[in-house]
PDB file of C-alpha atoms in Angstrom:
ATOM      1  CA  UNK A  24      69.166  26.764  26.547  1.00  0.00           C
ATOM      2  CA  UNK A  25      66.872  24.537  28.464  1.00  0.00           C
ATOM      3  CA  UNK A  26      67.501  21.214  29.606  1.00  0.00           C
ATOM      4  CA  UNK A  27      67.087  18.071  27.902  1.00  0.00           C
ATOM      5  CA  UNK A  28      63.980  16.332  29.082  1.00  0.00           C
ATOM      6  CA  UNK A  29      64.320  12.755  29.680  1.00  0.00           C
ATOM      7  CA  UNK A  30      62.341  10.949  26.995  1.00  0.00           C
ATOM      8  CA  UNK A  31      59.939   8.827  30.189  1.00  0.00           C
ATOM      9  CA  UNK A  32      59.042   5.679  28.068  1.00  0.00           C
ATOM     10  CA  UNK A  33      63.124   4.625  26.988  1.00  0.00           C
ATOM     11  CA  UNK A  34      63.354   5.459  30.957  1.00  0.00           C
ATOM     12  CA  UNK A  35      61.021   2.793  32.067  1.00  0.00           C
ATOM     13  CA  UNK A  36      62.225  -0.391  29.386  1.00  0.00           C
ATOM     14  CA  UNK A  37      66.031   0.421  30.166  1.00  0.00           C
ATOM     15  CA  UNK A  38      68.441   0.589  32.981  1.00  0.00           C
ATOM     16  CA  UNK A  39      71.893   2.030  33.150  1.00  0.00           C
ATOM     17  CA  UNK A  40      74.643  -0.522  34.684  1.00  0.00           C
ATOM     18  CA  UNK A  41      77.798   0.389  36.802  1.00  0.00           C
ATOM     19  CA  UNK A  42      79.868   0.505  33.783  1.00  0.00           C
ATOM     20  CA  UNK A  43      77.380   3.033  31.642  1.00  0.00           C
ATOM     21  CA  UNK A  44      76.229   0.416  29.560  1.00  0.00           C
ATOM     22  CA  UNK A  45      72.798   0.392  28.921  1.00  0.00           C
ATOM     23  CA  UNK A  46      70.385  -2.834  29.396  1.00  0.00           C
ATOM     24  CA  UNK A  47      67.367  -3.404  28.680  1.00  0.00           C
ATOM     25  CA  UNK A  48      64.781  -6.776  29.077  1.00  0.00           C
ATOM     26  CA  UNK A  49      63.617  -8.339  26.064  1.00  0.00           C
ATOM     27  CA  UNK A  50      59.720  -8.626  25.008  1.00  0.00           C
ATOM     28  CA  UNK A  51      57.274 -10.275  24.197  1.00  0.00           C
ATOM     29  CA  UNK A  52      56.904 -12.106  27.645  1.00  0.00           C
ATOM     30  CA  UNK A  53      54.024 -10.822  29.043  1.00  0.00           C
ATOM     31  CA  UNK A  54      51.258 -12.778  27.736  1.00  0.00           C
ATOM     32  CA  UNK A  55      49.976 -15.336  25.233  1.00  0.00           C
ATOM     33  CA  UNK A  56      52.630 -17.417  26.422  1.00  0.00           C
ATOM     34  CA  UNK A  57      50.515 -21.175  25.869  1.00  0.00           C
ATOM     35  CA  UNK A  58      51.740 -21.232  21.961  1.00  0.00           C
ATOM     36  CA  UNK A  59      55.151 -20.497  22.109  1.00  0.00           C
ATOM     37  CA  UNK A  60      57.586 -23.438  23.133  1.00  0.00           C
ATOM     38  CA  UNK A  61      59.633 -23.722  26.179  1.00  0.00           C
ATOM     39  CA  UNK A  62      62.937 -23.047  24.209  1.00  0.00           C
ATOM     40  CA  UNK A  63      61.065 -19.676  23.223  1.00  0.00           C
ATOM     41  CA  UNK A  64      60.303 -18.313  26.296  1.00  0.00           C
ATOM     42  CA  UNK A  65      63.497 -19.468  27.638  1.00  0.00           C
ATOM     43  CA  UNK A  66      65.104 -17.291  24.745  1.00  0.00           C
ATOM     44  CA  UNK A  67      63.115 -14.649  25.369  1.00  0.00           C
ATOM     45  CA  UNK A  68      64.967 -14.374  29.363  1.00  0.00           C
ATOM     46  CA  UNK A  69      67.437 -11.873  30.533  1.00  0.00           C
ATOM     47  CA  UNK A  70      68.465  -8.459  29.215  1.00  0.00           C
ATOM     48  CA  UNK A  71      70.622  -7.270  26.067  1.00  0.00           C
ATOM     49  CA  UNK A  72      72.866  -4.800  26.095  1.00  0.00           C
ATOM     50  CA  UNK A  73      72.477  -1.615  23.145  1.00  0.00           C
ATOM     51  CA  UNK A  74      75.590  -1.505  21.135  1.00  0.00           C
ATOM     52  CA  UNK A  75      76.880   1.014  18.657  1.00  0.00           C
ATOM     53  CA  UNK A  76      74.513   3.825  17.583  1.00  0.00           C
ATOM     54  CA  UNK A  77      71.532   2.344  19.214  1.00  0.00           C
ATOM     55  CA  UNK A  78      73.535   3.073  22.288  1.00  0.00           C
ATOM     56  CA  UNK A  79      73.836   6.953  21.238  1.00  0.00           C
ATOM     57  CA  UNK A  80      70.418   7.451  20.659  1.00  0.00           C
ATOM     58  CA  UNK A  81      68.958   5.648  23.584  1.00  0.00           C
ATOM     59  CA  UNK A  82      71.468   8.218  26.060  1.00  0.00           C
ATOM     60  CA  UNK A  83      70.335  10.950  24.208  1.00  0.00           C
ATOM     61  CA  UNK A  84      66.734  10.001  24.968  1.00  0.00           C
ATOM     62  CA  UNK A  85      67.584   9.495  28.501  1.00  0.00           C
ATOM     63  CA  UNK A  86      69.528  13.246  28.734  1.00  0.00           C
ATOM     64  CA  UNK A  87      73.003  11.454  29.049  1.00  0.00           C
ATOM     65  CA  UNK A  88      74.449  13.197  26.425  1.00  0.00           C
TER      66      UNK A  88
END
């Protein structure tokens, strides 16, 4: 049997920590930022961690299963 091929694009958006969880940064950042609020973009900071079966799927994308 072959090996899994990472899946490149889940790759690029996420980021494995020490602990094996997996991270990644949330969107909707990049531009048209001049009608959203402060509060907004201030929400929109920092990463979130995949829980549950997200979590399964996205290490099976990223041939970690």
């Amino acid at each position: 049997m072959p090996k899994m091929k990472t899946k490149r694009s889940m790759a690029k958006r996420c980021k494995v920590t020490g602990s094996g969880k997996i991270v990644f940064y949330k969107t909707r950042r990049r531009h048209k930022l001049t009608h959203k609020t402060a509060a907004h973009k201030n929400r929109l900071t920092g990463t979130v961690v995949f829980e549950g079966g997200e979590e399964t799927k996205v290490k099976r994308m990223m041939a970690m299963a």
